[in-house]
Short mmCIF file of the C-alpha atoms (twelve columns), coordinates in Angstrom:
data_MODEL
# 
_entry.id   MODEL 
# 
loop_
_atom_site.group_PDB 
_atom_site.id 
_atom_site.type_symbol 
_atom_site.label_atom_id 
_atom_site.label_alt_id 
_atom_site.label_comp_id 
_atom_site.label_asym_id 
_atom_site.label_seq_id 
_atom_site.Cartn_x 
_atom_site.Cartn_y 
_atom_site.Cartn_z 
_atom_site.pdbx_PDB_model_num 
ATOM 1   C CA . MET A 1   20.429  9.861   14.298  1 
ATOM 2   C CA . SER A 2   18.924  13.351  14.666  1 
ATOM 3   C CA . ASN A 3   16.109  14.094  17.091  1 
ATOM 4   C CA . SER A 4   13.668  14.835  14.267  1 
ATOM 5   C CA . LYS A 5   13.022  13.847  10.696  1 
ATOM 6   C CA . THR A 6   11.150  15.493  7.862   1 
ATOM 7   C CA . LEU A 7   8.264   13.397  6.587   1 
ATOM 8   C CA . PHE A 8   6.722   14.034  3.165   1 
ATOM 9   C CA . VAL A 9   3.313   12.415  2.734   1 
ATOM 10  C CA . THR A 10  1.887   12.016  -0.770  1 
ATOM 11  C CA . LEU A 11  -1.893  12.148  -0.642  1 
ATOM 12  C CA . LEU A 12  -4.291  10.324  -2.926  1 
ATOM 13  C CA . ASP A 13  -4.634  13.368  -5.169  1 
ATOM 14  C CA . ASP A 14  -0.790  13.395  -5.534  1 
ATOM 15  C CA . SER A 15  -0.410  16.573  -3.484  1 
ATOM 16  C CA . LYS A 16  2.173   16.499  -0.682  1 
ATOM 17  C CA . MET A 17  2.208   17.519  2.949   1 
ATOM 18  C CA . LYS A 18  5.314   18.065  5.065   1 
ATOM 19  C CA . PHE A 19  5.672   17.152  8.752   1 
ATOM 20  C CA . GLU A 20  8.396   17.263  11.367  1 
ATOM 21  C CA . VAL A 21  8.581   13.901  13.121  1 
ATOM 22  C CA . THR A 22  10.138  13.604  16.583  1 
ATOM 23  C CA . ARG A 23  11.003  10.420  18.423  1 
ATOM 24  C CA . LYS A 24  7.566   10.502  20.082  1 
ATOM 25  C CA . THR A 25  5.444   11.218  17.000  1 
ATOM 26  C CA . LEU A 26  2.867   8.496   16.394  1 
ATOM 27  C CA . GLY A 27  1.557   7.527   12.984  1 
ATOM 28  C CA . ILE A 28  -1.956  8.419   14.102  1 
ATOM 29  C CA . ASP A 29  -0.750  11.950  14.930  1 
ATOM 30  C CA . ILE A 30  0.264   12.462  11.295  1 
ATOM 31  C CA . LEU A 31  -2.898  10.847  9.974   1 
ATOM 32  C CA . ASP A 32  -5.095  13.012  12.200  1 
ATOM 33  C CA . GLN A 33  -3.338  16.193  11.034  1 
ATOM 34  C CA . ILE A 34  -3.909  15.219  7.400   1 
ATOM 35  C CA . CYS A 35  -7.573  14.430  7.979   1 
ATOM 36  C CA . GLU A 36  -8.125  17.677  9.880   1 
ATOM 37  C CA . ALA A 37  -6.445  19.712  7.137   1 
ATOM 38  C CA . LYS A 38  -8.387  17.997  4.330   1 
ATOM 39  C CA . GLY A 39  -11.759 17.697  6.061   1 
ATOM 40  C CA . ILE A 40  -11.792 13.898  6.062   1 
ATOM 41  C CA . TRP A 41  -14.346 12.599  8.571   1 
ATOM 42  C CA . GLU A 42  -14.415 8.889   7.746   1 
ATOM 43  C CA . ARG A 43  -10.826 8.273   8.804   1 
ATOM 44  C CA . ASP A 44  -10.727 4.601   9.716   1 
ATOM 45  C CA . TYR A 45  -10.204 3.418   6.141   1 
ATOM 46  C CA . PHE A 46  -6.863  5.189   5.636   1 
ATOM 47  C CA . SER A 47  -3.303  4.650   6.761   1 
ATOM 48  C CA . LEU A 48  0.318   5.520   5.918   1 
ATOM 49  C CA . GLN A 49  2.239   3.264   3.552   1 
ATOM 50  C CA . PHE A 50  5.939   3.314   2.729   1 
ATOM 51  C CA . ILE A 51  8.347   1.288   0.607   1 
ATOM 52  C CA . ASN A 52  11.196  -0.398  2.460   1 
ATOM 53  C CA . LEU A 53  14.747  -0.810  1.230   1 
ATOM 54  C CA . ARG A 54  13.811  -4.099  -0.461  1 
ATOM 55  C CA . GLY A 55  11.135  -2.365  -2.522  1 
ATOM 56  C CA . GLU A 56  8.276   -3.945  -0.538  1 
ATOM 57  C CA . LYS A 57  5.188   -1.995  0.489   1 
ATOM 58  C CA . ARG A 58  4.651   -1.753  4.237   1 
ATOM 59  C CA . TRP A 59  2.142   -0.020  6.503   1 
ATOM 60  C CA . PHE A 60  3.230   2.000   9.494   1 
ATOM 61  C CA . ASN A 61  1.787   0.857   12.800  1 
ATOM 62  C CA . ASN A 62  -0.076  4.061   13.600  1 
ATOM 63  C CA . LYS A 63  -0.296  3.350   17.336  1 
ATOM 64  C CA . ASN A 64  3.491   3.415   17.729  1 
ATOM 65  C CA . PRO A 65  6.159   6.106   17.257  1 
ATOM 66  C CA . LEU A 66  7.435   6.289   13.686  1 
ATOM 67  C CA . HIS A 67  11.131  6.598   14.602  1 
ATOM 68  C CA . PRO A 68  11.648  3.014   15.864  1 
ATOM 69  C CA . GLN A 69  9.770   1.629   12.874  1 
ATOM 70  C CA . LEU A 70  12.119  3.472   10.532  1 
ATOM 71  C CA . LEU A 71  15.104  2.107   12.434  1 
ATOM 72  C CA . GLU A 72  13.772  -1.427  12.052  1 
ATOM 73  C CA . GLU A 73  13.678  -0.873  8.299   1 
ATOM 74  C CA . ASN A 74  17.205  0.663   8.332   1 
ATOM 75  C CA . ILE A 75  15.783  3.962   7.033   1 
ATOM 76  C CA . ARG A 76  18.188  6.480   8.578   1 
ATOM 77  C CA . SER A 77  17.863  9.483   6.281   1 
ATOM 78  C CA . ASP A 78  16.646  12.726  7.821   1 
ATOM 79  C CA . ASN A 79  14.009  12.970  5.052   1 
ATOM 80  C CA . PHE A 80  11.668  10.178  4.089   1 
ATOM 81  C CA . ASN A 81  8.502   9.697   2.086   1 
ATOM 82  C CA . CYS A 82  5.303   7.778   2.506   1 
ATOM 83  C CA . GLN A 83  1.801   7.762   1.071   1 
ATOM 84  C CA . MET A 84  -1.661  8.044   2.506   1 
ATOM 85  C CA . ARG A 85  -3.614  5.162   0.981   1 
ATOM 86  C CA . VAL A 86  -6.825  3.236   1.577   1 
ATOM 87  C CA . LYS A 87  -5.972  0.278   3.814   1 
ATOM 88  C CA . PHE A 88  -9.417  -1.048  4.717   1 
ATOM 89  C CA . PHE A 89  -11.991 -1.343  1.941   1 
ATOM 90  C CA . VAL A 90  -15.748 -1.583  2.371   1 
ATOM 91  C CA . PRO A 91  -18.630 -1.898  -0.090  1 
ATOM 92  C CA . PRO A 92  -19.272 1.545   -1.661  1 
ATOM 93  C CA . GLN A 93  -22.779 1.774   -0.190  1 
ATOM 94  C CA . GLN A 94  -21.224 1.913   3.299   1 
ATOM 95  C CA . LEU A 95  -19.372 5.135   2.476   1 
ATOM 96  C CA . LEU A 96  -21.442 8.042   3.763   1 
ATOM 97  C CA . ILE A 97  -19.589 11.158  2.644   1 
ATOM 98  C CA . THR A 98  -18.903 12.273  -0.932  1 
ATOM 99  C CA . LEU A 99  -15.268 13.131  -0.128  1 
ATOM 100 C CA . THR A 100 -14.626 9.593   1.143   1 
ATOM 101 C CA . LYS A 101 -16.108 8.151   -2.051  1 
ATOM 102 C CA . HIS A 102 -13.832 10.435  -4.067  1 
ATOM 103 C CA . LEU A 103 -10.771 9.245   -2.112  1 
ATOM 104 C CA . PHE A 104 -11.746 5.607   -2.722  1 
ATOM 105 C CA . TYR A 105 -12.075 6.468   -6.419  1 
ATOM 106 C CA . LEU A 106 -8.545  7.941   -6.413  1 
ATOM 107 C CA . GLU A 107 -7.217  4.839   -4.640  1 
ATOM 108 C CA . LEU A 108 -8.788  2.503   -7.189  1 
ATOM 109 C CA . LYS A 109 -7.511  4.633   -10.055 1 
ATOM 110 C CA . LYS A 110 -4.006  4.277   -8.619  1 
ATOM 111 C CA . ARG A 111 -4.479  0.529   -8.391  1 
ATOM 112 C CA . LEU A 112 -5.502  0.445   -12.033 1 
ATOM 113 C CA . HIS A 113 -2.257  2.298   -12.837 1 
ATOM 114 C CA . GLU A 114 -0.329  -0.195  -10.698 1 
ATOM 115 C CA . GLU A 115 -2.131  -3.096  -12.414 1 
ATOM 116 C CA . THR A 116 -3.088  -4.707  -9.111  1 
ATOM 117 C CA . LEU A 117 -6.723  -5.118  -10.172 1 
ATOM 118 C CA . THR A 118 -7.711  -7.712  -12.763 1 
ATOM 119 C CA . ILE A 119 -10.722 -6.773  -14.867 1 
ATOM 120 C CA . PRO A 120 -11.878 -10.023 -16.478 1 
ATOM 121 C CA . THR A 121 -13.263 -8.841  -19.826 1 
ATOM 122 C CA . HIS A 122 -12.462 -6.167  -22.399 1 
ATOM 123 C CA . LYS A 123 -16.052 -4.930  -22.203 1 
ATOM 124 C CA . GLU A 124 -15.861 -4.369  -18.441 1 
ATOM 125 C CA . LEU A 125 -12.470 -2.686  -18.768 1 
ATOM 126 C CA . ILE A 126 -13.889 -0.175  -21.257 1 
ATOM 127 C CA . ARG A 127 -16.819 0.576   -18.957 1 
ATOM 128 C CA . VAL A 128 -14.479 1.199   -16.032 1 
ATOM 129 C CA . LEU A 129 -12.108 3.426   -18.000 1 
ATOM 130 C CA . ALA A 130 -15.053 5.373   -19.430 1 
ATOM 131 C CA . CYS A 131 -16.026 6.244   -15.849 1 
ATOM 132 C CA . VAL A 132 -12.523 7.647   -15.349 1 
ATOM 133 C CA . ALA A 133 -12.818 9.662   -18.563 1 
ATOM 134 C CA . GLN A 134 -16.209 11.075  -17.558 1 
ATOM 135 C CA . SER A 135 -14.990 11.974  -14.073 1 
ATOM 136 C CA . GLU A 136 -11.775 13.636  -15.247 1 
ATOM 137 C CA . MET A 137 -12.952 15.234  -18.539 1 
ATOM 138 C CA . GLY A 138 -16.689 15.619  -18.274 1 
ATOM 139 C CA . ASP A 139 -18.941 14.974  -21.265 1 
ATOM 140 C CA . PHE A 140 -17.481 13.507  -24.441 1 
ATOM 141 C CA . GLN A 141 -16.290 16.250  -26.819 1 
ATOM 142 C CA . PRO A 142 -15.659 14.887  -30.335 1 
ATOM 143 C CA . ASP A 143 -13.729 17.998  -31.417 1 
ATOM 144 C CA . CYS A 144 -11.025 17.539  -28.744 1 
ATOM 145 C CA . ASP A 145 -7.773  15.680  -29.300 1 
ATOM 146 C CA . LEU A 146 -9.162  12.795  -27.315 1 
ATOM 147 C CA . GLU A 147 -6.269  10.400  -27.654 1 
ATOM 148 C CA . ILE A 148 -3.826  12.830  -26.047 1 
ATOM 149 C CA . LEU A 149 -6.304  13.501  -23.237 1 
ATOM 150 C CA . TYR A 150 -6.990  9.812   -22.713 1 
ATOM 151 C CA . ARG A 151 -3.267  9.059   -22.539 1 
ATOM 152 C CA . SER A 152 -2.842  11.653  -19.789 1 
ATOM 153 C CA . ILE A 153 -5.675  10.476  -17.533 1 
ATOM 154 C CA . ILE A 154 -6.571  6.862   -18.324 1 
ATOM 155 C CA . PRO A 155 -4.738  4.159   -16.350 1 
ATOM 156 C CA . CYS A 156 -2.784  1.764   -18.592 1 
ATOM 157 C CA . TYR A 157 -4.145  3.378   -21.768 1 
ATOM 158 C CA . LYS A 158 -3.508  1.508   -25.016 1 
ATOM 159 C CA . GLU A 159 -4.189  2.703   -28.550 1 
ATOM 160 C CA . SER A 160 -6.188  -0.451  -29.251 1 
ATOM 161 C CA . ILE A 161 -8.998  0.621   -26.893 1 
ATOM 162 C CA . PHE A 162 -9.415  4.139   -28.326 1 
ATOM 163 C CA . GLY A 163 -12.495 3.478   -30.465 1 
ATOM 164 C CA . ASP A 164 -14.381 1.471   -27.840 1 
ATOM 165 C CA . LEU A 165 -13.493 3.978   -25.132 1 
ATOM 166 C CA . LYS A 166 -14.816 6.916   -27.188 1 
ATOM 167 C CA . ARG A 167 -18.145 5.191   -27.708 1 
ATOM 168 C CA . GLN A 168 -18.539 4.217   -24.052 1 
ATOM 169 C CA . HIS A 169 -17.482 7.678   -22.881 1 
ATOM 170 C CA . ALA A 170 -20.129 9.262   -25.122 1 
ATOM 171 C CA . MET A 171 -22.784 7.043   -23.522 1 
ATOM 172 C CA . LEU A 172 -22.092 8.623   -20.114 1 
ATOM 173 C CA . ARG A 173 -23.129 12.094  -21.288 1 
ATOM 174 C CA . LEU A 174 -24.730 14.212  -18.516 1 
ATOM 175 C CA . THR A 175 -23.301 11.904  -15.820 1 
ATOM 176 C CA . THR A 176 -21.820 14.102  -13.091 1 
ATOM 177 C CA . LYS A 177 -18.297 13.695  -11.781 1 
ATOM 178 C CA . THR A 178 -19.543 12.214  -8.501  1 
ATOM 179 C CA . GLU A 179 -21.923 9.849   -10.277 1 
ATOM 180 C CA . ALA A 180 -19.122 8.614   -12.553 1 
ATOM 181 C CA . GLU A 181 -16.861 7.978   -9.579  1 
ATOM 182 C CA . VAL A 182 -19.565 6.099   -7.668  1 
ATOM 183 C CA . LEU A 183 -20.257 4.049   -10.807 1 
ATOM 184 C CA . LEU A 184 -16.573 3.097   -10.976 1 
ATOM 185 C CA . LEU A 185 -16.605 2.125   -7.283  1 
ATOM 186 C CA . SER A 186 -19.662 -0.025  -7.875  1 
ATOM 187 C CA . LYS A 187 -18.020 -1.857  -10.774 1 
ATOM 188 C CA . LEU A 188 -14.606 -2.395  -9.171  1 
ATOM 189 C CA . SER A 189 -16.039 -3.453  -5.812  1 
ATOM 190 C CA . GLN A 190 -17.347 -6.571  -7.569  1 
ATOM 191 C CA . LEU A 191 -13.802 -7.747  -8.350  1 
ATOM 192 C CA . THR A 192 -12.295 -10.500 -6.213  1 
ATOM 193 C CA . GLU A 193 -9.184  -8.348  -5.601  1 
ATOM 194 C CA . TYR A 194 -11.228 -5.506  -4.098  1 
ATOM 195 C CA . GLY A 195 -10.011 -5.072  -0.527  1 
ATOM 196 C CA . GLU A 196 -7.547  -7.970  -0.698  1 
ATOM 197 C CA . ASP A 197 -4.035  -7.873  0.737   1 
ATOM 198 C CA . THR A 198 -1.768  -10.505 -0.833  1 
ATOM 199 C CA . HIS A 199 1.235   -12.039 0.916   1 
ATOM 200 C CA . GLU A 200 3.528   -14.123 -1.238  1 
ATOM 201 C CA . VAL A 201 5.303   -17.160 0.176   1 
ATOM 202 C CA . TYR A 202 8.622   -18.215 -1.361  1 
ATOM 203 C CA . GLN A 203 10.794  -21.312 -1.155  1 
ATOM 204 C CA . HIS A 204 14.313  -21.375 -2.540  1 
ATOM 205 C CA . GLY A 205 13.584  -18.061 -4.250  1 
ATOM 206 C CA . GLN A 206 10.485  -19.406 -6.014  1 
ATOM 207 C CA . HIS A 207 6.915   -18.253 -5.396  1 
ATOM 208 C CA . VAL A 208 4.975   -21.281 -4.124  1 
ATOM 209 C CA . MET A 209 1.900   -19.918 -2.369  1 
ATOM 210 C CA . SER A 210 -0.193  -16.813 -1.709  1 
ATOM 211 C CA . LEU A 211 -1.948  -15.956 1.522   1 
ATOM 212 C CA . ILE A 212 -4.685  -13.500 0.548   1 
ATOM 213 C CA . ILE A 213 -6.392  -11.605 3.362   1 
ATOM 214 C CA . GLY A 214 -9.675  -10.016 2.338   1 
ATOM 215 C CA . MET A 215 -12.740 -8.404  3.853   1 
ATOM 216 C CA . GLY A 216 -14.289 -11.654 5.072   1 
ATOM 217 C CA . GLY A 217 -11.415 -14.016 5.698   1 
ATOM 218 C CA . VAL A 218 -8.276  -15.632 4.336   1 
ATOM 219 C CA . LYS A 219 -7.754  -17.405 1.033   1 
ATOM 220 C CA . VAL A 220 -4.886  -19.870 0.547   1 
ATOM 221 C CA . VAL A 221 -3.785  -20.170 -3.081  1 
ATOM 222 C CA . MET A 222 -1.330  -22.859 -4.161  1 
ATOM 223 C CA . SER A 223 -0.428  -23.817 -7.706  1 
ATOM 224 C CA . GLY A 224 -2.467  -26.710 -9.037  1 
ATOM 225 C CA . GLN A 225 -4.864  -26.780 -6.081  1 
ATOM 226 C CA . THR A 226 -8.307  -25.406 -5.367  1 
ATOM 227 C CA . ASP A 227 -8.286  -22.183 -3.368  1 
ATOM 228 C CA . ARG A 228 -9.030  -22.724 0.330   1 
ATOM 229 C CA . ARG A 229 -11.008 -20.092 2.233   1 
ATOM 230 C CA . ILE A 230 -11.152 -19.550 5.993   1 
ATOM 231 C CA . PRO A 231 -13.732 -16.994 7.214   1 
ATOM 232 C CA . PHE A 232 -12.732 -14.656 10.024  1 
ATOM 233 C CA . SER A 233 -15.460 -16.168 12.205  1 
ATOM 234 C CA . ASN A 234 -13.443 -19.415 12.315  1 
ATOM 235 C CA . PHE A 235 -10.278 -17.823 13.713  1 
ATOM 236 C CA . ILE A 236 -9.315  -18.497 17.329  1 
ATOM 237 C CA . SER A 237 -5.816  -16.993 17.573  1 
ATOM 238 C CA . ALA A 238 -2.673  -16.087 15.651  1 
ATOM 239 C CA . ARG A 239 0.950   -15.914 16.768  1 
ATOM 240 C CA . VAL A 240 4.412   -15.530 15.292  1 
ATOM 241 C CA . ASN A 241 7.535   -17.557 16.034  1 
ATOM 242 C CA . ASN A 242 10.439  -16.218 13.984  1 
ATOM 243 C CA . ASN A 243 9.303   -16.690 10.376  1 
ATOM 244 C CA . LEU A 244 6.433   -19.063 11.203  1 
ATOM 245 C CA . LEU A 245 2.857   -17.787 11.324  1 
ATOM 246 C CA . HIS A 246 0.661   -20.066 13.454  1 
ATOM 247 C CA . ILE A 247 -3.098  -19.673 13.032  1 
ATOM 248 C CA . LEU A 248 -5.574  -21.631 15.149  1 
ATOM 249 C CA . VAL A 249 -8.938  -22.106 13.413  1 
ATOM 250 C CA . GLU A 250 -12.059 -24.128 14.006  1 
ATOM 251 C CA . ASN A 251 -14.144 -26.194 11.581  1 
ATOM 252 C CA . PHE A 252 -11.246 -26.582 9.131   1 
ATOM 253 C CA . THR A 253 -12.659 -29.839 7.802   1 
ATOM 254 C CA . ARG A 254 -10.839 -32.491 5.831   1 
ATOM 255 C CA . THR A 255 -12.525 -31.280 2.669   1 
ATOM 256 C CA . GLN A 256 -10.717 -27.986 3.223   1 
ATOM 257 C CA . GLU A 257 -7.333  -29.467 4.054   1 
ATOM 258 C CA . LEU A 258 -4.581  -28.889 1.562   1 
ATOM 259 C CA . GLU A 259 -2.766  -31.614 -0.314  1 
ATOM 260 C CA . LEU A 260 0.715   -31.081 1.064   1 
ATOM 261 C CA . GLU A 261 4.157   -32.555 0.689   1 
ATOM 262 C CA . PRO A 262 5.224   -33.130 4.304   1 
ATOM 263 C CA . THR A 263 8.808   -31.874 3.967   1 
ATOM 264 C CA . GLU A 264 8.689   -29.178 1.319   1 
ATOM 265 C CA . SER A 265 5.328   -27.488 1.764   1 
ATOM 266 C CA . PRO A 266 5.302   -23.868 3.034   1 
ATOM 267 C CA . ILE A 267 2.072   -24.627 4.912   1 
ATOM 268 C CA . LYS A 268 1.229   -27.333 7.427   1 
ATOM 269 C CA . VAL A 269 -2.177  -28.253 8.841   1 
ATOM 270 C CA . VAL A 270 -2.486  -30.221 12.088  1 
ATOM 271 C CA . SER A 271 -6.025  -31.106 13.244  1 
ATOM 272 C CA . ASN A 272 -7.219  -32.436 16.603  1 
ATOM 273 C CA . THR A 273 -10.424 -34.048 17.802  1 
ATOM 274 C CA . HIS A 274 -12.048 -30.807 19.003  1 
ATOM 275 C CA . HIS A 275 -12.797 -29.341 15.561  1 
ATOM 276 C CA . LEU A 276 -9.646  -27.223 15.841  1 
ATOM 277 C CA . SER A 277 -6.722  -27.036 13.421  1 
ATOM 278 C CA . GLU A 278 -3.417  -25.211 13.578  1 
ATOM 279 C CA . VAL A 279 -2.356  -23.840 10.205  1 
ATOM 280 C CA . THR A 280 1.345   -22.969 10.067  1 
ATOM 281 C CA . VAL A 281 2.738   -20.875 7.212   1 
ATOM 282 C CA . HIS A 282 6.512   -20.774 6.672   1 
ATOM 283 C CA . PHE A 283 7.602   -17.389 5.320   1 
ATOM 284 C CA . SER A 284 11.022  -16.692 3.822   1 
ATOM 285 C CA . SER A 285 11.762  -13.915 6.329   1 
ATOM 286 C CA . VAL A 286 10.697  -12.696 9.758   1 
ATOM 287 C CA . ASP A 287 9.681   -9.346  8.276   1 
ATOM 288 C CA . ARG A 288 7.280   -10.911 5.771   1 
ATOM 289 C CA . CYS A 289 5.820   -13.111 8.480   1 
ATOM 290 C CA . TRP A 290 5.137   -10.144 10.772  1 
ATOM 291 C CA . HIS A 291 3.691   -8.190  7.864   1 
ATOM 292 C CA . ALA A 292 1.167   -10.983 7.213   1 
ATOM 293 C CA . TYR A 293 0.399   -11.335 10.934  1 
ATOM 294 C CA . ARG A 294 -0.373  -7.638  11.324  1 
ATOM 295 C CA . SER A 295 -2.499  -7.645  8.184   1 
ATOM 296 C CA . LEU A 296 -4.500  -10.603 9.492   1 
ATOM 297 C CA . THR A 297 -5.071  -9.376  13.044  1 
ATOM 298 C CA . GLU A 298 -5.832  -5.790  12.038  1 
ATOM 299 C CA . ARG A 299 -8.383  -6.923  9.464   1 
ATOM 300 C CA . ILE A 300 -10.077 -9.234  11.950  1 
ATOM 301 C CA . VAL A 301 -10.441 -6.240  14.259  1 
ATOM 302 C CA . PHE A 302 -11.712 -3.981  11.492  1 
ATOM 303 C CA . TYR A 303 -14.102 -6.299  9.662   1 
ATOM 304 C CA . ASP A 304 -15.352 -8.616  12.373  1 
ATOM 305 C CA . ARG A 305 -16.715 -5.740  14.435  1 
ATOM 306 C CA . GLN A 306 -19.075 -7.895  16.481  1 
ATOM 307 C CA . ARG A 307 -16.043 -9.472  18.127  1 
ATOM 308 C CA . ALA A 308 -13.711 -6.491  17.913  1 
ATOM 309 C CA . ASP A 309 -13.789 -5.759  21.637  1 
ATOM 310 C CA . ASP A 310 -12.618 -9.319  22.367  1 
ATOM 311 C CA . ILE A 311 -9.516  -9.164  20.168  1 
ATOM 312 C CA . GLU A 312 -6.183  -8.027  21.500  1 
ATOM 313 C CA . VAL A 313 -3.736  -6.722  18.898  1 
ATOM 314 C CA . PRO A 314 -0.320  -5.934  20.397  1 
ATOM 315 C CA . HIS A 315 1.519   -2.707  19.658  1 
ATOM 316 C CA . PHE A 316 4.511   -4.559  18.205  1 
ATOM 317 C CA . LYS A 317 6.998   -2.597  20.312  1 
ATOM 318 C CA . CYS A 318 9.449   -5.459  19.940  1 
ATOM 319 C CA . ARG A 319 9.088   -7.403  16.714  1 
ATOM 320 C CA . TRP A 320 11.395  -10.213 17.844  1 
ATOM 321 C CA . HIS A 321 9.023   -11.687 20.409  1 
ATOM 322 C CA . SER A 322 6.026   -13.936 19.830  1 
ATOM 323 C CA . PHE A 323 2.748   -12.148 20.457  1 
ATOM 324 C CA . VAL A 324 -0.699  -13.657 20.403  1 
ATOM 325 C CA . ALA A 325 -3.828  -12.047 18.986  1 
ATOM 326 C CA . LYS A 326 -6.509  -13.491 21.210  1 
ATOM 327 C CA . VAL A 327 -10.050 -13.857 19.973  1 
ATOM 328 C CA . SER A 328 -12.379 -14.923 22.769  1 
ATOM 329 C CA . ARG A 329 -15.284 -17.072 21.782  1 
ATOM 330 C CA . CYS A 330 -18.752 -15.517 21.555  1 
# 
């Protein structure tokens, strides 16, 4: 393996930046250089994402050198690619700078392209896509070849929405680019998927459960059962043992407990008499388990700021050991 690699980072506007990465280069070093070059002041929301050899999206641990992380993923090429994406979402009103709002808009537009956001009604979809049209094209111009333009800029455009989209786009006349983007943020921030990070759990090659980590806590989704939610304020600790994620929570009452088959379920709940329960999730691989663990602990640190100073998130220098994210009680 050479002493340096060439890193190409695709930014949210699809432009690229090139970096030389040595064995000591940290992810945060790259992120800071990007933010300095692009004038990004609100930096905490962004991180570097790559796709591993199995086609799964992963985040670099920005506190650690990139080289060992690439080795863990068996990425040995001297050139590799990643993206700068929004990792931590917040309500749009918490974004202070116009550039940050624009970057959130670009992130959400990408997610519309990737079809990772579910807009519940046709009417709401048209309103959202009209915001994209107004931002990218400006005021509705009936003399233009609108369908060709819409196809080039509208995420997941279909001919069947052309008429409704024209009418909604026309209604946004005199709305500025920034106003259209903020309007889109306002609409999409109301979706349940906004800010969620989903971790699929498989058994025998079949998807059986989703662990969804959002801005306020964790949601457990199993087929045929009511979704179970655990707020971050209830978390005591989390640890990994091979492909088992152990989460200690308080006030996980019997009304919240899942109806489980004792031998086949990917999740197990054991309660004691002190209002504490250990929730154990069985992932199909160590990598997926660690990915969920990092997502959980990093989001507790980011979103539960009142307790952030009491939470210890390890640097993951050796992924094969069991670490504990400790949350001291307030």
